[in-house]
Amino acid sequence: MQADIFCRVVDNYGDIGVCWRLARQLAQDCRWDIRLWVDDLASFARIQPGIDAHAARQELAGVDIVHWSDNPAPALAARDVVIEAFACDPPAAFVDSMRRTHPVWINLEYLSAESWVESCHGLPSQRPDGLVKHFFFPGFTTATGGLLREQNLSAERDALQQSTALQDSFLRSAGVPDDVLAQRRGGARTVSLFCYPSAPAASLATALAADQRPTVLLVPQGVAPALESACQSPGAPRIVRLPFMAQPDFDRVLWCADLNFVRGEDSFVRAAWAARPLVWQIYPQEENVHLEKLDAWLARYPAPESAQALIRAWNQPESGGAAAAVTAALSPAEWTAWAAAARDWDASQSALPGLAENLAAFCAELAKKR
Ligand code: TRH
């Protein structure tokens, strides 16, 4: 299959994060010939070293990357499959070429745990010009498109999680100082924190400072910038700022941590694959619509009530309940139950077919009918 994936970066890194993982998996695992159109190469370069933010065309990891500028759009014609991420509208000239060749056209939607997704997944939308677009929804059940997950993920993760030496060597290469590695070996808890500015990060710091077990807090540069001033007291977490790194290394950070605070869409899915407790900060929307989506996921996530209460408090900073919720969720019996739930969540979700595999099969079926 020859496919074009279209990605417009609305904000942050989730749009390009999802598209880049999908492009690599379709190219590497499914052997598709992929052209990835991206409008914001600077954001792309932040999560993928080697991307030239000024190149009109470049190749990386077997993917042909096209800078999607609008004036004028690159003069390329559609091939077998067109995947537009998050309803981003391919350029008009490209859609003209689609009217001539009638490729399979997919709109890849945002991830949601809500049940209506199952009835909309795979539906066609007939356009007045004769083209048909199909909606493809990621999700957590077999009636959806599934989640992005590489074929060799579990083996790589298990090898890292089972070896302190491998973790030390990886974390050292990521800039974690030797005395922090010694703290981890001495029993300190490792927490990673990737959140939006609204997250009650200072409350997290307060709760961790009060906990008997010391904590090492791994935080990307620029995230929760006030954290250092909240971590001055004795017993406060030791903060290590990490540079933005390539996705496979970001995954390794999640695998090394005992507890991951993640956000948005892609890091949330990756934290599930770490098979460790996770706290999700959902992308905030108008009128708190996102809280319904959060509840839909919590209804599926098998963590104990204390962990669910923490996740709710993390997403509602105005409730003021985050610090107490952290303390409750980390108490020994609750923590043990949460850790077991995280392993179950990974096992049950990874037993389902992955998104790239599902999407490839869905497109192949549609292509036969063309
Ligand atoms: O950056 P985000 O907040 O992205 C959001 C969400 O996707 C949201 O749903 C969407 O509407 C909005 O973007 C436009 O969080 P997310 O989804 O976790 O994306 C972050 C990406 O950055 C993810 O692919 C992981 C990657 N990343 C790295 O590769 N290296 C790093 O060092 C870090 C911190 C992140």
Coordinates of C-alpha atoms and ligand atoms in Angstrom, one line a residue:
M1 CA 0.0 0.0 0.0
Q2 CA 1.1 3.5 -0.7
A3 CA -0.4 6.0 1.7
D4 CA -0.4 9.7 2.6
I5 CA -0.9 10.7 6.2
F6 CA -1.8 14.3 6.9
C7 CA -1.0 16.0 10.2
R8 CA -1.7 19.5 11.3
V9 CA -0.2 20.4 14.7
V10 CA -3.0 22.2 16.6
D11 CA -1.0 22.6 19.8
N12 CA 1.4 20.6 21.9
Y13 CA 2.9 17.4 20.7
G14 CA 0.0 14.9 20.5
D15 CA -1.0 15.5 16.9
I16 CA 2.5 14.8 15.5
G17 CA 3.2 12.3 18.3
V18 CA 0.3 10.0 17.2
C19 CA 1.0 10.6 13.4
W20 CA 4.7 9.8 13.7
R21 CA 4.1 6.6 15.6
L22 CA 1.5 5.5 13.2
A23 CA 3.7 6.4 10.2
R24 CA 6.6 4.4 11.6
Q25 CA 4.5 1.4 12.4
L26 CA 2.7 1.3 9.0
A27 CA 6.2 1.6 7.3
Q28 CA 8.1 -0.8 9.5
D29 CA 5.5 -3.4 10.8
C30 CA 3.1 -3.4 7.8
R31 CA 5.7 -2.5 5.1
W32 CA 3.6 0.3 3.7
D33 CA 5.1 3.1 1.6
I34 CA 4.3 6.2 3.7
R35 CA 4.4 9.9 2.9
L36 CA 3.8 11.9 6.1
W37 CA 2.6 15.5 5.6
V38 CA 3.4 17.8 8.6
D39 CA 2.6 21.5 8.8
D40 CA 4.8 22.3 11.8
L41 CA 8.3 20.7 11.5
A42 CA 9.6 22.6 14.5
S43 CA 7.3 20.8 16.9
F44 CA 8.2 17.5 15.1
A45 CA 11.9 18.3 15.6
R46 CA 11.3 18.6 19.3
I47 CA 10.2 15.0 19.6
Q48 CA 12.4 13.5 16.9
P49 CA 16.1 14.4 16.6
G50 CA 17.3 14.4 13.0
I51 CA 14.2 16.2 11.7
D52 CA 15.2 19.3 9.7
A53 CA 12.7 22.0 10.5
H54 CA 13.4 23.8 7.2
A55 CA 13.4 20.9 4.7
A56 CA 10.6 20.7 2.1
R57 CA 11.2 17.0 1.9
Q58 CA 13.2 14.5 4.0
E59 CA 13.3 10.9 4.8
L60 CA 13.6 9.3 8.2
A61 CA 12.9 5.8 9.6
G62 CA 11.8 4.8 6.2
V63 CA 9.1 7.5 6.0
D64 CA 9.0 10.2 3.3
I65 CA 8.3 13.4 5.2
V66 CA 6.7 16.3 3.3
H67 CA 6.5 19.8 4.7
W68 CA 2.8 20.7 4.4
S69 CA 2.9 24.4 3.5
D70 CA -0.3 26.0 2.1
N71 CA 1.2 28.5 -0.3
P72 CA 1.3 26.5 -2.4
A73 CA 0.8 23.0 -1.2
P74 CA 3.3 20.5 -2.6
A75 CA 2.2 19.2 -6.0
L76 CA 1.7 15.5 -5.2
A77 CA -1.1 13.2 -6.2
A78 CA -3.1 10.7 -4.1
R79 CA -2.1 7.0 -4.2
D80 CA -3.9 4.0 -2.6
V81 CA -4.8 5.4 0.9
V82 CA -5.2 8.8 2.4
I83 CA -5.2 9.2 6.2
E84 CA -6.1 12.6 7.6
A85 CA -5.5 12.8 11.3
F86 CA -8.1 14.5 13.4
A87 CA -10.2 16.0 10.5
C88 CA -7.3 18.2 9.3
D89 CA -8.5 18.5 5.7
P90 CA -5.9 17.6 3.0
P91 CA -5.1 20.5 0.6
A92 CA -7.6 21.3 -2.2
A93 CA -5.3 20.3 -5.0
F94 CA -4.6 16.9 -3.4
V95 CA -8.4 16.3 -3.0
D96 CA -8.7 17.1 -6.7
S97 CA -6.3 14.3 -7.4
M98 CA -8.4 12.0 -5.1
R99 CA -11.4 12.6 -7.4
R100 CA -9.5 11.1 -10.2
T101 CA -8.1 8.0 -8.4
H102 CA -10.7 7.4 -5.6
P103 CA -8.2 6.2 -2.9
V104 CA -9.4 4.8 0.4
W105 CA -9.9 7.9 2.6
I106 CA -9.7 7.6 6.4
N107 CA -10.3 10.2 9.1
L108 CA -8.4 9.1 12.1
E109 CA -10.2 10.4 15.2
Y110 CA -9.1 11.3 18.7
L111 CA -9.0 8.6 21.3
S112 CA -12.0 8.3 23.6
A113 CA -13.3 5.5 26.0
E114 CA -16.9 6.6 25.5
S115 CA -19.2 3.8 24.3
W116 CA -20.7 5.7 21.4
V117 CA -17.3 5.4 19.7
E118 CA -18.1 1.7 19.0
S119 CA -21.2 2.6 16.9
C120 CA -19.4 5.2 14.9
H121 CA -16.1 3.4 14.2
G122 CA -15.7 2.4 10.6
L123 CA -18.7 4.4 9.3
P124 CA -18.6 5.9 5.8
S125 CA -19.4 9.5 5.0
Q126 CA -20.5 10.1 1.4
R127 CA -19.5 13.5 0.0
P128 CA -21.3 15.4 -2.7
D129 CA -18.3 15.0 -5.0
G130 CA -18.5 11.2 -4.9
L131 CA -15.6 10.6 -2.5
V132 CA -16.2 8.6 0.6
K133 CA -14.5 9.2 3.9
H134 CA -14.4 6.5 6.6
F135 CA -14.2 7.3 10.3
F136 CA -11.6 5.3 12.2
F137 CA -11.8 5.6 16.0
P138 CA -9.0 4.4 18.3
G139 CA -10.3 2.7 21.4
F140 CA -10.2 0.2 24.2
T141 CA -12.5 -2.6 22.8
T142 CA -12.6 -4.9 19.8
A143 CA -15.4 -2.8 18.3
T144 CA -13.0 0.1 17.9
G145 CA -9.7 0.6 16.0
G146 CA -7.6 -0.2 19.1
L147 CA -4.4 1.4 20.3
L148 CA -1.0 2.0 18.8
R149 CA 1.4 -0.6 20.0
E150 CA 4.6 -1.9 18.4
Q151 CA 5.0 -5.7 18.0
N152 CA 8.2 -6.0 20.0
L153 CA 7.1 -3.7 22.8
S154 CA 6.6 -6.1 25.7
A155 CA 10.0 -7.9 25.2
E156 CA 11.9 -4.6 25.1
R157 CA 10.0 -3.2 28.1
D158 CA 10.5 -6.3 30.2
A159 CA 14.2 -6.5 29.5
L160 CA 14.6 -2.9 30.7
Q161 CA 12.3 -3.3 33.8
Q162 CA 14.1 -6.5 34.9
S163 CA 17.6 -4.9 34.7
T164 CA 18.8 -2.2 37.1
A165 CA 22.0 -2.0 35.1
L166 CA 20.1 -1.3 31.8
Q167 CA 18.0 1.3 33.6
D168 CA 21.1 3.0 35.0
S169 CA 22.8 3.1 31.7
F170 CA 19.7 4.4 29.9
L171 CA 18.9 7.1 32.6
R172 CA 22.6 8.1 32.7
S173 CA 22.5 8.7 28.9
A174 CA 19.4 10.8 29.5
G175 CA 21.3 13.0 31.9
V176 CA 20.2 11.6 35.3
P177 CA 23.2 12.2 37.7
D178 CA 24.9 9.2 39.4
D179 CA 23.8 10.2 42.9
V180 CA 20.2 10.0 41.8
L181 CA 20.8 6.6 40.3
A182 CA 22.2 5.6 43.6
Q183 CA 19.1 6.9 45.4
R184 CA 17.0 4.7 43.1
R185 CA 19.1 1.7 43.8
G186 CA 18.7 2.5 47.5
G187 CA 14.9 2.2 47.3
A188 CA 13.8 5.7 46.2
R189 CA 10.5 5.7 44.2
T190 CA 10.7 7.0 40.6
V191 CA 7.9 9.2 39.4
S192 CA 7.7 10.8 35.9
L193 CA 5.6 13.9 35.4
F194 CA 4.3 15.2 32.1
C195 CA 1.3 17.5 32.6
Y196 CA -0.4 20.7 31.6
P197 CA 0.2 23.9 33.5
S198 CA -3.1 23.5 35.3
A199 CA -2.0 20.3 37.1
P200 CA -1.7 20.6 40.9
A201 CA 2.1 19.7 40.7
A202 CA 2.9 21.6 44.0
S203 CA 0.3 19.3 45.8
L204 CA 2.0 16.3 44.4
A205 CA 5.4 17.6 45.7
T206 CA 3.9 18.2 49.2
A207 CA 2.4 14.7 49.4
L208 CA 5.6 13.1 48.2
A209 CA 7.7 15.1 50.7
A210 CA 5.5 13.8 53.5
D211 CA 5.9 10.2 52.4
Q212 CA 8.5 8.1 54.2
R213 CA 9.9 6.7 50.9
P214 CA 12.1 9.3 49.1
T215 CA 11.1 10.2 45.5
V216 CA 13.0 11.0 42.4
L217 CA 10.9 13.1 40.1
L218 CA 11.7 13.0 36.3
V219 CA 10.3 16.0 34.6
P220 CA 10.7 17.2 31.0
Q221 CA 12.2 20.7 30.7
G222 CA 9.6 23.4 30.7
V223 CA 6.9 21.3 32.3
A224 CA 5.6 22.4 35.8
P225 CA 8.2 25.2 36.0
A226 CA 7.3 26.1 39.6
L227 CA 8.1 22.6 40.9
E228 CA 11.6 23.5 42.0
S229 CA 10.3 26.1 44.4
A230 CA 7.7 23.7 45.8
C231 CA 10.5 21.1 46.5
Q232 CA 12.7 23.0 49.0
S233 CA 11.6 21.3 52.2
P234 CA 13.5 18.4 53.8
G235 CA 12.3 15.1 52.3
A236 CA 11.1 16.9 49.2
P237 CA 11.4 14.9 45.9
R238 CA 14.6 15.2 44.1
I239 CA 13.8 16.8 40.7
V240 CA 15.7 15.8 37.6
R241 CA 14.9 17.8 34.5
L242 CA 15.1 15.8 31.3
P243 CA 15.6 17.2 27.8
F244 CA 12.8 16.4 25.3
M245 CA 13.8 13.1 23.7
A246 CA 12.8 10.8 20.9
Q247 CA 9.6 8.7 21.5
P248 CA 11.4 5.4 22.0
D249 CA 13.5 7.0 24.8
F250 CA 10.4 8.8 26.3
D251 CA 8.8 5.3 26.5
R252 CA 11.9 4.1 28.3
V253 CA 11.5 6.8 30.9
L254 CA 8.0 5.6 31.5
W255 CA 9.2 2.0 31.8
C256 CA 11.8 3.1 34.4
A257 CA 9.3 4.9 36.6
D258 CA 7.1 3.3 39.3
L259 CA 4.4 5.9 38.7
N260 CA 3.7 8.0 35.6
F261 CA 1.8 11.2 35.4
V262 CA 0.9 11.6 31.7
R263 CA -1.4 13.7 29.6
G264 CA -3.2 14.2 26.2
E265 CA -3.4 11.1 24.1
D266 CA -0.1 9.5 23.1
S267 CA 1.8 9.6 26.4
F268 CA -1.4 8.3 28.1
V269 CA -1.4 5.2 25.9
R270 CA 2.4 4.8 26.3
A271 CA 2.0 4.8 30.1
A272 CA -0.5 2.0 29.9
W273 CA 2.2 0.0 28.0
A274 CA 4.6 0.6 30.9
A275 CA 2.3 -1.7 33.0
R276 CA 2.8 0.6 35.9
P277 CA 0.3 2.9 37.7
L278 CA -0.6 5.9 35.8
V279 CA -2.3 9.2 36.4
W280 CA -3.9 10.7 33.3
Q281 CA -4.4 14.4 32.8
I282 CA -6.9 14.6 30.0
Y283 CA -6.7 17.4 27.5
P284 CA -9.0 20.2 28.9
Q285 CA -12.1 21.2 26.9
E286 CA -14.8 23.8 27.2
E287 CA -17.6 23.3 29.8
N288 CA -15.7 20.4 31.4
V289 CA -16.7 18.0 28.6
H290 CA -13.4 16.3 29.2
L291 CA -14.5 15.1 32.6
E292 CA -17.1 12.9 31.1
K293 CA -14.5 11.4 28.8
L294 CA -12.3 10.9 31.9
D295 CA -15.1 9.1 33.7
A296 CA -15.7 6.8 30.6
W297 CA -12.0 5.7 30.8
L298 CA -12.1 5.3 34.6
A299 CA -15.1 3.0 34.3
R300 CA -12.7 0.7 32.2
Y301 CA -9.5 1.2 34.2
P302 CA -9.4 -1.5 36.9
A303 CA -7.5 0.6 39.5
P304 CA -8.8 0.8 43.1
E305 CA -11.0 3.6 44.2
S306 CA -8.1 5.5 45.9
A307 CA -6.3 5.7 42.5
Q308 CA -9.4 6.7 40.7
A309 CA -10.0 9.5 43.3
L310 CA -6.4 10.7 42.7
I311 CA -6.9 10.8 39.0
R312 CA -10.1 12.8 39.4
A313 CA -8.4 15.2 41.9
W314 CA -5.5 15.6 39.5
N315 CA -8.0 16.7 36.8
Q316 CA -9.9 19.0 39.1
P317 CA -7.2 21.1 40.8
E318 CA -9.8 23.5 42.1
S319 CA -11.1 20.6 44.4
G320 CA -7.9 21.0 46.4
G321 CA -7.9 17.3 47.1
A322 CA -4.8 16.2 45.2
A323 CA -2.2 16.0 48.0
A324 CA -4.5 13.9 50.3
A325 CA -5.4 11.7 47.3
V326 CA -1.7 11.0 46.5
T327 CA -1.1 10.0 50.1
A328 CA -4.1 7.7 50.1
A329 CA -3.2 6.0 46.8
L330 CA 0.4 5.4 47.8
S331 CA -0.5 3.7 51.1
P332 CA 0.9 0.1 50.9
A333 CA -2.3 -1.9 50.4
E334 CA -3.7 0.6 47.9
W335 CA -0.4 0.8 46.0
T336 CA -0.2 -3.0 45.7
A337 CA -3.7 -3.2 44.3
W338 CA -3.0 -0.3 41.9
A339 CA 0.2 -1.9 40.7
A340 CA -1.6 -5.2 40.0
A341 CA -4.4 -3.3 38.2
A342 CA -1.8 -1.6 36.0
R343 CA -0.4 -5.0 35.0
D344 CA -3.9 -6.2 34.2
W345 CA -4.7 -3.1 32.2
D346 CA -1.6 -3.6 30.0
A347 CA -2.3 -7.4 29.7
S348 CA -5.9 -7.0 28.7
Q349 CA -5.3 -4.1 26.3
S350 CA -2.2 -5.6 24.7
A351 CA -4.2 -8.8 24.0
L352 CA -6.4 -6.8 21.5
P353 CA -5.2 -6.2 18.0
G354 CA -3.2 -2.9 17.6
L355 CA -4.3 0.2 15.8
A356 CA -1.8 0.0 12.9
E357 CA -2.7 -3.6 12.2
N358 CA -6.5 -2.9 12.4
L359 CA -6.1 0.1 10.1
A360 CA -4.1 -1.8 7.6
A361 CA -6.7 -4.6 7.5
F362 CA -9.6 -2.1 7.3
C363 CA -7.9 -0.2 4.4
A364 CA -7.1 -3.5 2.5
E365 CA -10.8 -4.6 2.8
L366 CA -12.0 -1.2 1.4
A367 CA -9.4 -1.2 -1.3
K368 CA -10.7 -4.6 -2.6
K369 CA -14.1 -3.0 -3.1
R370 CA -12.9 0.0 -5.0
Ligands
TRH1 O1 1.4 17.1 24.0 P1 0.0 16.7 24.4 O2 -0.7 17.4 25.4 O3 -0.9 16.5 23.1 C1 -2.2 16.9 23.0 C2 -3.1 15.8 23.0 O4 -2.8 14.8 22.1 C3 -4.5 16.2 22.8 O5 -5.4 15.2 22.8 C4 -4.6 16.9 21.5 O6 -5.9 17.4 21.3 C5 -3.6 18.1 21.6 O7 -2.3 17.5 21.8 C6 -3.6 18.8 20.3 O8 0.2 15.1 25.0 P2 0.5 13.8 24.2 O9 -0.7 13.3 23.4 O10 0.9 12.9 25.3 O11 1.6 14.0 23.2 C7 3.0 14.2 23.6 C8 3.9 13.6 22.6 O12 5.2 14.0 22.9 C9 3.9 12.1 22.7 O13 4.0 11.5 21.4 C10 5.2 11.7 23.5 C11 6.0 12.8 23.0 N1 7.2 13.2 23.8 C12 8.5 12.7 23.3 O14 8.5 12.1 22.3 N2 9.6 13.1 24.1 C13 9.5 13.7 25.2 O15 10.5 14.0 25.9 C14 8.2 14.1 25.7 C15 8.1 14.8 27.0 C16 7.1 13.8 25.0

